[in-house]
Amino acid sequence: MRFSIAATAALLLTGNATLASEFERVPPVTHAATLKECGECHMAYQPGLLPAAGWTRIMDGLADHFGDKASLPPDVAADIRGYLTRNAGGGDGQLVRITDQRWWLRKHRFDPTVWQRRTVGAKGNCEACHRTAAKGLYEDD
Amino acid sequence: MKSPLLLAAVATLATGVALAATADPNRTKILDGYAAQAKAQSPEFAAFSADRGRALYLGPHSGGKAETPACAACHTENPTAQGRHYKTGRAIEPMAVSVTPKRFTDPAEVEKRFERDCPNVLGRACTAREKGDFITFLASR
């Protein structure tokens, strides 16, 4: 069963401080190599979700990518790096996780057991809750 | 684009070939490549085995990461069912060729995933024989 945003919001949100978020909508990934190579183990995250420095760190560390080997041939990696950094968003460049960024944490103050649900599994599994995440649409409707 | 006529002809030809449990010409080519390598590595090699492939798939193995003692850890014990990446939570399409016909038809994709997934599970690369056994098992599902 899908985890619906409406249900989550109703059940889990402590307060509903709805400041308009600059991240409600980010441009979708339009780059074929990024979609293919970065969309296998998790959804291909939109470049607007991390600042350029964050993407640079990610691309520098693909040989040990959160414990996985995600290395790519140098030409493909350079192509993806260029796309991600050119279209990057804002945030803290020291943090390589979207899910460690302050804006993200502010929007996801849920009961910790939520992340262990079988259908969710990890904070980075955006699609489990945001059905339109692959299109860059995160606003709750 | 391949014409249905050509595909039908290929299917008819492939029925007689014991090695290939499947009619997809790309998959047959991939299997033939692994068979040639397996023969070169060990002269006793006769044919791929779906049973050995099943054992590889289900494990349990030691030597790799504790969280992934088998291919089934992400691809699920039942190859006709949807898998789930143990860490990212992302859904993975079933591995059984009967359910996901495009499986094992893109040689670059197949090699890339063997290179990444085998060390996680076995702590080493898969041999050509293991790769062929694995595909033979899943092509029979």
Short mmCIF file of C-alpha atoms in Angstrom, two decimals:
data_model
loop_
_atom_site.label_atom_id
_atom_site.label_comp_id
_atom_site.label_asym_id
_atom_site.label_seq_id
_atom_site.Cartn_x
_atom_site.Cartn_y
_atom_site.Cartn_z
CA MET A 1 0.00 0.00 0.00
CA ARG A 2 1.19 3.48 -0.76
CA PHE A 3 1.85 5.87 2.03
CA SER A 4 -0.31 8.85 1.28
CA ILE A 5 0.88 12.34 1.89
CA ALA A 6 -2.47 13.46 3.17
CA ALA A 7 -2.53 10.64 5.71
CA THR A 8 1.05 11.24 6.80
CA ALA A 9 0.51 14.91 7.17
CA ALA A 10 -2.61 14.39 9.21
CA LEU A 11 -1.11 11.71 11.43
CA LEU A 12 2.41 12.78 11.93
CA LEU A 13 2.92 16.46 11.61
CA THR A 14 3.38 18.10 14.93
CA GLY A 15 2.57 21.55 13.75
CA ASN A 16 1.71 22.85 10.37
CA ALA A 17 3.93 25.82 9.93
CA THR A 18 3.28 26.21 6.25
CA LEU A 19 5.87 28.60 5.02
CA ALA A 20 5.86 28.51 1.28
CA SER A 21 8.74 26.25 0.34
CA GLU A 22 11.16 27.01 -2.42
CA PHE A 23 11.36 23.24 -2.93
CA GLU A 24 7.70 22.47 -3.53
CA ARG A 25 8.57 22.03 -7.13
CA VAL A 26 11.98 21.53 -8.65
CA PRO A 27 12.66 21.10 -12.36
CA PRO A 28 12.58 17.40 -13.31
CA VAL A 29 15.70 15.54 -14.39
CA THR A 30 16.00 15.92 -18.14
CA HIS A 31 19.48 14.48 -18.58
CA ALA A 32 19.46 10.93 -19.96
CA ALA A 33 22.74 9.76 -18.38
CA THR A 34 21.70 11.04 -14.95
CA LEU A 35 18.33 9.33 -15.23
CA LYS A 36 19.95 6.05 -16.19
CA GLU A 37 23.02 5.94 -13.94
CA CYS A 38 21.64 7.70 -10.88
CA GLY A 39 18.16 6.22 -11.06
CA GLU A 40 18.87 2.55 -10.49
CA CYS A 41 19.29 2.18 -6.76
CA HIS A 42 17.06 5.10 -5.84
CA MET A 43 15.13 7.67 -7.87
CA ALA A 44 17.33 10.07 -9.83
CA TYR A 45 17.26 13.03 -7.44
CA GLN A 46 16.66 16.42 -9.08
CA PRO A 47 19.76 18.63 -9.24
CA GLY A 48 17.84 21.42 -7.47
CA LEU A 49 17.73 19.37 -4.25
CA LEU A 50 21.43 19.89 -3.39
CA PRO A 51 23.85 22.79 -3.78
CA ALA A 52 26.68 22.46 -6.31
CA ALA A 53 29.25 21.75 -3.58
CA GLY A 54 27.12 18.82 -2.37
CA TRP A 55 26.93 17.34 -5.88
CA THR A 56 30.67 17.78 -6.29
CA ARG A 57 31.25 15.77 -3.11
CA ILE A 58 28.84 13.07 -4.25
CA MET A 59 30.53 12.81 -7.65
CA ASP A 60 34.00 12.75 -6.05
CA GLY A 61 33.00 9.85 -3.81
CA LEU A 62 31.22 7.41 -6.15
CA ALA A 63 33.73 4.61 -5.45
CA ASP A 64 32.37 4.52 -1.91
CA HIS A 65 28.88 5.93 -2.24
CA PHE A 66 27.23 5.47 1.18
CA GLY A 67 28.91 2.08 1.36
CA ASP A 68 28.05 1.09 -2.22
CA LYS A 69 30.27 1.13 -5.26
CA ALA A 70 28.64 3.44 -7.82
CA SER A 71 31.68 4.25 -9.96
CA LEU A 72 31.16 5.29 -13.57
CA PRO A 73 33.40 5.65 -16.60
CA PRO A 74 35.14 9.08 -16.42
CA ASP A 75 33.35 10.59 -19.43
CA VAL A 76 29.90 9.62 -18.14
CA ALA A 77 30.75 10.86 -14.64
CA ALA A 78 31.96 14.21 -16.01
CA ASP A 79 28.79 14.61 -18.04
CA ILE A 80 26.57 13.93 -15.01
CA ARG A 81 28.68 16.13 -12.75
CA GLY A 82 28.29 19.01 -15.20
CA TYR A 83 24.53 18.59 -15.38
CA LEU A 84 24.04 18.36 -11.61
CA THR A 85 26.27 21.28 -10.68
CA ARG A 86 24.96 23.57 -13.44
CA ASN A 87 21.39 23.03 -12.24
CA ALA A 88 22.08 22.82 -8.52
CA GLY A 89 19.93 24.41 -5.84
CA GLY A 90 20.73 25.93 -2.45
CA GLY A 91 21.59 24.48 0.95
CA ASP A 92 24.64 23.43 2.94
CA GLY A 93 27.44 22.23 0.67
CA GLN A 94 29.10 20.31 3.50
CA LEU A 95 26.15 17.92 3.63
CA VAL A 96 25.94 15.29 0.91
CA ARG A 97 22.53 14.06 1.95
CA ILE A 98 19.38 15.84 0.85
CA THR A 99 17.82 14.29 3.94
CA ASP A 100 20.36 16.06 6.20
CA GLN A 101 19.65 19.49 4.75
CA ARG A 102 17.98 21.83 7.16
CA TRP A 103 15.03 22.60 4.87
CA TRP A 104 14.38 18.88 4.42
CA LEU A 105 14.49 18.11 8.15
CA ARG A 106 12.13 20.99 8.84
CA LYS A 107 9.56 19.44 6.50
CA HIS A 108 9.95 15.87 7.74
CA ARG A 109 9.64 15.87 11.52
CA PHE A 110 7.88 12.52 11.76
CA ASP A 111 7.78 9.70 14.23
CA PRO A 112 11.07 7.82 13.54
CA THR A 113 9.30 4.48 13.02
CA VAL A 114 7.88 5.88 9.77
CA TRP A 115 11.23 5.39 8.03
CA GLN A 116 11.29 1.71 8.92
CA ARG A 117 7.94 0.93 7.34
CA ARG A 118 8.38 -1.68 4.66
CA THR A 119 6.94 0.58 2.00
CA VAL A 120 9.26 3.44 2.95
CA GLY A 121 12.53 1.84 4.06
CA ALA A 122 14.66 4.99 3.97
CA LYS A 123 14.35 8.75 4.13
CA GLY A 124 15.74 9.00 0.63
CA ASN A 125 12.88 6.94 -0.83
CA CYS A 126 10.98 10.10 -1.74
CA GLU A 127 8.66 8.25 -4.10
CA ALA A 128 7.21 6.15 -1.28
CA CYS A 129 5.39 9.26 -0.05
CA HIS A 130 5.59 11.75 -2.91
CA ARG A 131 4.00 9.95 -5.82
CA THR A 132 5.06 12.66 -8.23
CA ALA A 133 8.62 12.95 -6.88
CA ALA A 134 10.13 11.73 -10.14
CA LYS A 135 8.58 14.78 -11.82
CA GLY A 136 10.02 17.08 -9.19
CA LEU A 137 6.61 17.75 -7.60
CA TYR A 138 6.65 17.61 -3.81
CA GLU A 139 3.89 20.00 -2.85
CA ASP A 140 1.15 18.39 -0.87
CA ASP A 141 -2.21 18.56 -2.49
CA MET B 1 12.78 -2.06 -35.24
CA LYS B 2 12.61 -5.82 -35.60
CA SER B 3 9.74 -7.19 -37.58
CA PRO B 4 7.47 -9.75 -35.89
CA LEU B 5 8.41 -12.13 -38.70
CA LEU B 6 12.10 -11.96 -37.81
CA LEU B 7 11.35 -12.46 -34.13
CA ALA B 8 9.23 -15.48 -34.92
CA ALA B 9 12.04 -16.94 -36.99
CA VAL B 10 14.53 -16.41 -34.18
CA ALA B 11 12.15 -18.01 -31.70
CA THR B 12 11.81 -21.08 -33.89
CA LEU B 13 15.57 -21.38 -34.24
CA ALA B 14 16.19 -20.97 -30.53
CA THR B 15 13.79 -23.73 -29.48
CA GLY B 16 16.31 -26.31 -30.50
CA VAL B 17 19.17 -24.78 -28.57
CA ALA B 18 19.52 -26.41 -25.17
CA LEU B 19 21.60 -23.60 -23.70
CA ALA B 20 19.15 -20.84 -24.28
CA ALA B 21 15.94 -21.26 -22.36
CA THR B 22 14.76 -18.12 -24.04
CA ALA B 23 14.05 -16.68 -27.41
CA ASP B 24 15.51 -13.21 -27.04
CA PRO B 25 18.50 -13.01 -29.38
CA ASN B 26 20.33 -10.49 -27.18
CA ARG B 27 20.03 -12.71 -24.13
CA THR B 28 21.20 -15.70 -26.13
CA LYS B 29 24.22 -13.72 -27.25
CA ILE B 30 25.05 -12.71 -23.69
CA LEU B 31 24.78 -16.34 -22.55
CA ASP B 32 26.92 -17.53 -25.45
CA GLY B 33 29.58 -15.02 -24.45
CA TYR B 34 29.64 -16.26 -20.86
CA ALA B 35 29.71 -19.89 -22.08
CA ALA B 36 32.80 -19.18 -24.18
CA GLN B 37 34.51 -17.52 -21.21
CA ALA B 38 33.52 -20.35 -18.85
CA LYS B 39 34.93 -22.92 -21.28
CA ALA B 40 38.16 -20.98 -21.59
CA GLN B 41 38.49 -20.84 -17.80
CA SER B 42 37.67 -24.49 -17.21
CA PRO B 43 37.74 -27.18 -19.91
CA GLU B 44 35.26 -29.37 -17.94
CA PHE B 45 32.54 -26.75 -18.36
CA ALA B 46 29.57 -28.38 -20.10
CA ALA B 47 26.50 -26.20 -19.70
CA PHE B 48 24.90 -23.65 -17.41
CA SER B 49 22.67 -24.94 -14.65
CA ALA B 50 19.47 -23.35 -13.39
CA ASP B 51 19.93 -25.25 -10.09
CA ARG B 52 23.33 -23.74 -9.47
CA GLY B 53 21.86 -20.38 -10.46
CA ARG B 54 19.10 -20.81 -7.88
CA ALA B 55 21.69 -21.60 -5.18
CA LEU B 56 23.61 -18.46 -6.07
CA TYR B 57 20.42 -16.42 -6.03
CA LEU B 58 19.10 -17.68 -2.68
CA GLY B 59 22.37 -18.09 -0.76
CA PRO B 60 23.10 -17.60 2.04
CA HIS B 61 26.68 -16.65 1.26
CA SER B 62 29.39 -15.27 3.47
CA GLY B 63 32.19 -12.99 2.40
CA GLY B 64 30.08 -10.04 1.31
CA LYS B 65 28.19 -7.49 3.37
CA ALA B 66 26.28 -8.81 6.37
CA GLU B 67 23.08 -7.11 5.16
CA THR B 68 23.21 -8.80 1.77
CA PRO B 69 23.95 -12.53 2.19
CA ALA B 70 22.12 -13.33 -1.06
CA CYS B 71 20.96 -11.79 -4.30
CA ALA B 72 17.50 -12.34 -2.83
CA ALA B 73 18.25 -9.66 -0.20
CA CYS B 74 17.30 -7.04 -2.77
CA HIS B 75 15.80 -9.08 -5.59
CA THR B 76 13.46 -10.95 -3.15
CA GLU B 77 13.31 -14.74 -2.62
CA ASN B 78 10.60 -15.12 -5.20
CA PRO B 79 12.04 -13.91 -8.50
CA THR B 80 8.59 -13.31 -9.96
CA ALA B 81 7.84 -10.80 -7.19
CA GLN B 82 8.92 -7.17 -6.97
CA GLY B 83 12.19 -6.68 -5.11
CA ARG B 84 13.31 -3.85 -2.87
CA HIS B 85 16.76 -2.34 -2.39
CA TYR B 86 17.59 -3.20 1.22
CA LYS B 87 19.01 0.24 1.92
CA THR B 88 17.31 2.81 -0.29
CA GLY B 89 13.86 1.21 -0.10
CA ARG B 90 13.47 1.55 -3.87
CA ALA B 91 11.28 -1.03 -5.60
CA ILE B 92 13.09 -3.30 -8.10
CA GLU B 93 11.22 -4.95 -10.95
CA PRO B 94 10.99 -8.75 -10.76
CA MET B 95 14.07 -10.60 -12.03
CA ALA B 96 12.15 -13.49 -13.64
CA VAL B 97 12.24 -13.12 -17.41
CA SER B 98 8.65 -14.37 -17.65
CA VAL B 99 7.51 -11.26 -15.74
CA THR B 100 10.13 -8.75 -16.90
CA PRO B 101 11.03 -9.78 -20.46
CA LYS B 102 13.70 -7.10 -20.91
CA ARG B 103 15.91 -8.69 -18.25
CA PHE B 104 19.42 -9.69 -19.40
CA THR B 105 19.16 -8.18 -22.86
CA ASP B 106 21.53 -5.20 -22.55
CA PRO B 107 25.10 -6.55 -22.20
CA ALA B 108 26.56 -3.35 -20.73
CA GLU B 109 23.82 -3.10 -18.10
CA VAL B 110 24.15 -6.78 -17.21
CA GLU B 111 27.95 -6.57 -16.78
CA LYS B 112 27.71 -3.35 -14.77
CA ARG B 113 25.27 -4.87 -12.33
CA PHE B 114 27.22 -8.12 -11.93
CA GLU B 115 30.29 -6.01 -11.20
CA ARG B 116 28.46 -4.08 -8.49
CA ASP B 117 26.18 -6.71 -6.99
CA CYS B 118 28.46 -9.78 -6.77
CA PRO B 119 31.07 -8.15 -4.47
CA ASN B 120 28.29 -6.96 -2.13
CA VAL B 121 27.01 -10.50 -1.75
CA LEU B 122 30.07 -12.75 -2.26
CA GLY B 123 32.93 -10.41 -1.44
CA ARG B 124 34.34 -11.12 -4.91
CA ALA B 125 33.40 -10.90 -8.58
CA CYS B 126 31.13 -13.56 -10.08
CA THR B 127 32.74 -16.02 -12.50
CA ALA B 128 31.48 -16.35 -16.07
CA ARG B 129 29.89 -19.67 -15.10
CA GLU B 130 28.05 -18.09 -12.18
CA LYS B 131 26.77 -15.29 -14.40
CA GLY B 132 25.46 -17.79 -16.95
CA ASP B 133 23.90 -19.97 -14.22
CA PHE B 134 22.18 -16.93 -12.74
CA ILE B 135 20.68 -15.83 -16.05
CA THR B 136 19.71 -19.41 -16.95
CA PHE B 137 17.87 -19.76 -13.62
CA LEU B 138 15.95 -16.52 -14.08
CA ALA B 139 15.20 -17.16 -17.73
CA SER B 140 13.51 -20.39 -16.60
CA ARG B 141 11.28 -18.57 -14.10
#
